[in-house]
Amino acid sequence: MEDHCGQARYAWNLAVEQQSWWNPRRGPAPNYHEQSRQLTAARRENP
């Protein structure tokens, strides 16, 4: 359970970091659906 929570926290922190690094010059920040697609792709690449 501790391992699972650690992995979930890591994914959450990556999403928060991605939002905080975004700025208006780059266009809109990735929304929930885009981040979900990115997470799905990352899972596929790293089983």
XYZ file of C-alpha atoms in Angstrom:
47
model
C 0.000 0.000 0.000
C 2.826 2.389 0.839
C 4.395 1.767 -2.587
C 1.089 2.478 -4.336
C 0.624 5.725 -2.394
C 4.160 6.779 -3.254
C 3.548 6.199 -6.962
C 0.255 8.096 -6.844
C 1.940 11.010 -5.064
C 4.702 11.015 -7.699
C 2.149 11.205 -10.543
C 0.233 13.952 -8.733
C 3.404 15.973 -8.163
C 4.337 15.670 -11.850
C 0.921 17.018 -12.848
C 1.225 19.927 -10.402
C 4.744 20.676 -11.635
C 3.561 20.625 -15.245
C 0.857 23.183 -14.419
C 3.259 25.427 -12.497
C 5.852 25.475 -15.315
C 3.306 26.572 -17.899
C 3.138 30.219 -18.895
C 0.839 32.265 -21.165
C 3.376 32.492 -24.015
C 3.132 28.731 -24.524
C -0.630 28.795 -24.910
C -3.069 27.139 -22.543
C -1.788 24.719 -19.920
C -2.632 21.039 -20.427
C -6.045 20.269 -18.985
C -7.178 17.129 -17.177
C -7.947 15.236 -20.388
C -4.580 16.018 -21.969
C -2.749 15.003 -18.798
C -4.777 11.769 -18.719
C -3.690 11.013 -22.294
C -0.075 11.684 -21.340
C -0.348 9.393 -18.315
C -1.890 6.618 -20.422
C 0.909 6.938 -22.987
C 3.546 6.841 -20.231
C 1.973 3.694 -18.772
C 2.014 2.057 -22.203
C 5.717 2.892 -22.665
C 6.697 1.739 -19.148
C 4.714 -1.373 -18.220
